[in-house]
mmCIF file of C-alpha atoms in Angstrom:
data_model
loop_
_atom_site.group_PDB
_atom_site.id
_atom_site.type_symbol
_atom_site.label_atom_id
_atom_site.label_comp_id
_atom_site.label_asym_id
_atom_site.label_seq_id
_atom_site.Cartn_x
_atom_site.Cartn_y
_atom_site.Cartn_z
ATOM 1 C CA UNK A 1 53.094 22.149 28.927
ATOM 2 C CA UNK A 2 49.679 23.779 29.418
ATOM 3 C CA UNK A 3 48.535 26.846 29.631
ATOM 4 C CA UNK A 4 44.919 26.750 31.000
ATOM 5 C CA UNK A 5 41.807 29.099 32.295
ATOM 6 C CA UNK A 6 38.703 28.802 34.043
ATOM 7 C CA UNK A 7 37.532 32.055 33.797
ATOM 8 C CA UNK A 8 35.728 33.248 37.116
ATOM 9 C CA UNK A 9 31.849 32.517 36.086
ATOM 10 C CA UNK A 10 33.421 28.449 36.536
ATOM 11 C CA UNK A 11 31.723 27.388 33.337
ATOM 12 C CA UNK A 12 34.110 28.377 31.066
ATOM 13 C CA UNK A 13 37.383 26.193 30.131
ATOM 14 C CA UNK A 14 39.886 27.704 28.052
ATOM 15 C CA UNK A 15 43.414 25.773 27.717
ATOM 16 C CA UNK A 16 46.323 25.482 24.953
ATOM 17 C CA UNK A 17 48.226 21.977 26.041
ATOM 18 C CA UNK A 18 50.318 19.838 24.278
ATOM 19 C CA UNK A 19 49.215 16.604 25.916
ATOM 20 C CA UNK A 20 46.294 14.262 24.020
ATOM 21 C CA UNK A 21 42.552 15.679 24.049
ATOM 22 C CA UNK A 22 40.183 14.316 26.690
ATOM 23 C CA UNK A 23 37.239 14.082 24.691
ATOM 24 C CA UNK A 24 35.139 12.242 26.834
ATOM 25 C CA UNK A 25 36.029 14.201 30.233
ATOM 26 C CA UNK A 26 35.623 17.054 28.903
ATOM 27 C CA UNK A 27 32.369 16.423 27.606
ATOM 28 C CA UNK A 28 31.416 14.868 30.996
ATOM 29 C CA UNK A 29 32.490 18.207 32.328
ATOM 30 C CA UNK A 30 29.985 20.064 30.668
ATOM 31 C CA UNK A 31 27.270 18.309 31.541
ATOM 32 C CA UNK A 32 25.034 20.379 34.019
ATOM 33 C CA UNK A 33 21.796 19.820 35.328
ATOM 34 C CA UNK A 34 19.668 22.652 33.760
ATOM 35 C CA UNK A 35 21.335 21.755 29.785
ATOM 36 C CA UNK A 36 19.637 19.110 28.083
ATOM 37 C CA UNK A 37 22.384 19.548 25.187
ATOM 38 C CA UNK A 38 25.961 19.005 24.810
ATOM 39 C CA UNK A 39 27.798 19.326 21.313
ATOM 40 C CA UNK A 40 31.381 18.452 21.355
ATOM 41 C CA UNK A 41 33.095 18.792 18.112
ATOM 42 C CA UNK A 42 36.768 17.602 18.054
ATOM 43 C CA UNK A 43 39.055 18.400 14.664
ATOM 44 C CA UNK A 44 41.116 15.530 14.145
ATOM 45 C CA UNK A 45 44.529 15.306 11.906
ATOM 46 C CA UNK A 46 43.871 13.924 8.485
ATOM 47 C CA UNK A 47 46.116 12.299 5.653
ATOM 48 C CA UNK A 48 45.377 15.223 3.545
ATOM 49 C CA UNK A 49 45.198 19.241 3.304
ATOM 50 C CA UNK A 50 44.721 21.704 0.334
ATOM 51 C CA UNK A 51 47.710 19.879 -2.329
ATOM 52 C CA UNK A 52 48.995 17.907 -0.046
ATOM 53 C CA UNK A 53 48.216 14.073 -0.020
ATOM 54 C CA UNK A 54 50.001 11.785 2.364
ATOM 55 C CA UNK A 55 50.061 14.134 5.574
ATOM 56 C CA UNK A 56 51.319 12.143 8.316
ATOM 57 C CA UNK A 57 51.639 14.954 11.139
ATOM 58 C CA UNK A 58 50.897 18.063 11.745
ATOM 59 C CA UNK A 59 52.624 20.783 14.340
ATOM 60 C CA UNK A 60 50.884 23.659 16.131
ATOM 61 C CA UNK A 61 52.262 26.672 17.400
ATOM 62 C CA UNK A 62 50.524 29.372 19.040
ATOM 63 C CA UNK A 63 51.182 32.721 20.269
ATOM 64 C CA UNK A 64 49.995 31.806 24.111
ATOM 65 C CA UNK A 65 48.609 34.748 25.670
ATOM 66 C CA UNK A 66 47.069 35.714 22.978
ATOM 67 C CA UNK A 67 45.484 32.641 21.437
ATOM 68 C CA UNK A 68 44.021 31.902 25.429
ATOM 69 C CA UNK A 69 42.819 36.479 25.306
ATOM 70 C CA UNK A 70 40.895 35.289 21.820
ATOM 71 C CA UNK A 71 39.553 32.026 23.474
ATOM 72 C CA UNK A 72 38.119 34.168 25.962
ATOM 73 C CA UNK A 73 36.578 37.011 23.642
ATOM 74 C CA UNK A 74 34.985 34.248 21.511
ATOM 75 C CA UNK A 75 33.294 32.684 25.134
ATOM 76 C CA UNK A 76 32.091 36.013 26.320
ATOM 77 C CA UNK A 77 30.486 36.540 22.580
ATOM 78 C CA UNK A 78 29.129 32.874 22.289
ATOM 79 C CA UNK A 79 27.675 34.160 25.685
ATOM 80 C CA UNK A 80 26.501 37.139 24.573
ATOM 81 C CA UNK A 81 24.447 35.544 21.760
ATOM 82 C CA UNK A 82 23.260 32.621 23.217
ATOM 83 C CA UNK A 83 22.711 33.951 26.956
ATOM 84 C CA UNK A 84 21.428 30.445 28.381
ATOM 85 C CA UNK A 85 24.554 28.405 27.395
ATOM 86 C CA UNK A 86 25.865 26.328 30.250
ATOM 87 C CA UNK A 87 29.517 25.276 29.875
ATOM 88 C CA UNK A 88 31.678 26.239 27.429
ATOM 89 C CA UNK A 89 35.108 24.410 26.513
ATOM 90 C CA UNK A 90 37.808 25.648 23.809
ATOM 91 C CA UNK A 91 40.689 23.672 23.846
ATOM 92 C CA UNK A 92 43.522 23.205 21.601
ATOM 93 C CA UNK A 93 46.621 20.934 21.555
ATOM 94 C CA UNK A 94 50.061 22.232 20.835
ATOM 95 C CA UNK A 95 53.110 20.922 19.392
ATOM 96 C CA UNK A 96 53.245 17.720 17.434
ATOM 97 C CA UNK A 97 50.049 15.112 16.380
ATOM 98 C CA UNK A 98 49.780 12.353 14.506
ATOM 99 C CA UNK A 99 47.000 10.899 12.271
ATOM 100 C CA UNK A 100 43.552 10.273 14.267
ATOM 101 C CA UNK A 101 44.736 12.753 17.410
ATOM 102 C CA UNK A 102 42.242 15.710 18.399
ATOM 103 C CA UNK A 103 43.879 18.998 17.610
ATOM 104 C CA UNK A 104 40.874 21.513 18.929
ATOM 105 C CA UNK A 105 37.747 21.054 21.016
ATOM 106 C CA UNK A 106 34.993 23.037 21.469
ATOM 107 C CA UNK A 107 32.455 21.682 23.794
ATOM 108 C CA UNK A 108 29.311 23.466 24.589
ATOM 109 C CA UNK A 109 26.333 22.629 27.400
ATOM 110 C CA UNK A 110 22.820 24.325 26.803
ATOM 111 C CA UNK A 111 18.919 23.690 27.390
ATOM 112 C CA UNK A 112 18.359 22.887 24.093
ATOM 113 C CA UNK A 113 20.329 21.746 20.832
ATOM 114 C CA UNK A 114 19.252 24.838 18.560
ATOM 115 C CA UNK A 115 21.858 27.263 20.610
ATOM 116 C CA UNK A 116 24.026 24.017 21.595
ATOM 117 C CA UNK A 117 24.936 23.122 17.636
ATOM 118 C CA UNK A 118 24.953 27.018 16.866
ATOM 119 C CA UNK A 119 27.181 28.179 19.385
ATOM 120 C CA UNK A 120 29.534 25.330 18.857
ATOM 121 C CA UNK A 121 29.980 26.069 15.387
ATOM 122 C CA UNK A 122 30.425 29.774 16.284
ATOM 123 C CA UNK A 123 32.874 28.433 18.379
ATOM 124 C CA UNK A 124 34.971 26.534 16.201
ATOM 125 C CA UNK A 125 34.956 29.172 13.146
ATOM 126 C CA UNK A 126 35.620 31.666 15.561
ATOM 127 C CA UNK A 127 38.306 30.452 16.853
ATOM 128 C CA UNK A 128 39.798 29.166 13.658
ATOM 129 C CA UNK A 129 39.571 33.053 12.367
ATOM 130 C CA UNK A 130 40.477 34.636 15.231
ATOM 131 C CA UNK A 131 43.185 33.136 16.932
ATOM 132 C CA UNK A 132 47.343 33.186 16.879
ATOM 133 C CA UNK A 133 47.644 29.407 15.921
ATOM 134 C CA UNK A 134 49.912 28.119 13.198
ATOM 135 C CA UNK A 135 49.694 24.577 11.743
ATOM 136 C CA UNK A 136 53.025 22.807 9.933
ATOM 137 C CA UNK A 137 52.319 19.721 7.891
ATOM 138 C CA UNK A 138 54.497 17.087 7.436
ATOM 139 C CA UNK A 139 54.242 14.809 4.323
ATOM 140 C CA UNK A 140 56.076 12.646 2.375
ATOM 141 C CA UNK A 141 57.814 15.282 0.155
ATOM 142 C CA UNK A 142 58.473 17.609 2.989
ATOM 143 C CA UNK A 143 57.051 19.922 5.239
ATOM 144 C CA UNK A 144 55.882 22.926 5.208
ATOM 145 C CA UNK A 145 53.367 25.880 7.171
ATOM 146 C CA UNK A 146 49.493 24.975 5.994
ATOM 147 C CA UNK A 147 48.723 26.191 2.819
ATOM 148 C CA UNK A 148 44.822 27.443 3.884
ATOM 149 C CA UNK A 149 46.537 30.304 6.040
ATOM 150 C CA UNK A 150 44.825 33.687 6.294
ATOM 151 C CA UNK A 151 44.148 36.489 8.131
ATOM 152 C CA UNK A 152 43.009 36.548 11.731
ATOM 153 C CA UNK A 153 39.856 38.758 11.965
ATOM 154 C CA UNK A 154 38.739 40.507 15.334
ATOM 155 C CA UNK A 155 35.418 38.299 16.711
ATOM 156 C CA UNK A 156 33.615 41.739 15.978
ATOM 157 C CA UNK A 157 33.737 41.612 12.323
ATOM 158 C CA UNK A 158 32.094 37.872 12.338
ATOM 159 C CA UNK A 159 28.996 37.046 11.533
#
């Protein structure tokens, strides 16, 4: 399953898939001639989460449509404030991971590393606050939804 968008400028790679992360193509994907930077910054499942020790998987849902309308509010934004960003990747895996596997991607090409690193990170929190997507852990006493839940805020009210 995956639900994917380039939007129309071409440079812009939205998807919601539930097969592994291509870190490496999709970092060779953003690489244009006229950027000098690319940050890639890939979350990765760890043992542990807010009173929880001994994760060993975690399982995302998302409302689609939705999460992939956010993922392209957030690009137009990170667009808006850094106008000479190249390529822009969000990406984020569905259904179930295990220990080590990427769970989110956000890949961004510009001239320079100042906007590169501060757009990424716009990226990520962005779309961590923003965006219909649940996490489940699984541990050895049980499972449960994620604990560090909250509201999603509209990309307008970030800073």
């Amino acid at each position: 399953m995956s639900h994917s968008r380039i939007l129309d400028d071409g440079d812009t790679w939205l998807e919601l898939t539930s097969e592994p992360l291509q870190v490496g193509s999709t970092y060779d994907w953003a690489v244009v001639p006229r950027c000098g930077a690319v940050v890639v910054f890939s979350g990765t499942v760890r043992d542990n989460a807010v009173g929880r020790v001994g994760v060993t998987q975690l399982d995302y849902e998302a409302f689609d449509t939705e999460a992939l309308k956010k993922f392209a509010e957030i690009a137009l934004e990170m667009r808006r404030r850094w106008s000479t960003l190249g390529r822009i990747a969000l990406i984020h895996r569905l259904g179930a991971l295990h220990l080590g596997e990427s769970s989110v991607l956000v890949v961004v090409s510009a001239p320079h590393r100042p906007e590169a690193f501060a757009a990424a990170q716009f990226g990520i929190d962005a779309l961590k606050a923003t965006t219909p997507i649940w996490k489940r852990e699984k541990w050895a006493g049980g499972d449960d939804w994620s604990g560090g839940g909250h509201e999603i805020v509209e990309i307008k009210d970030l800073v």
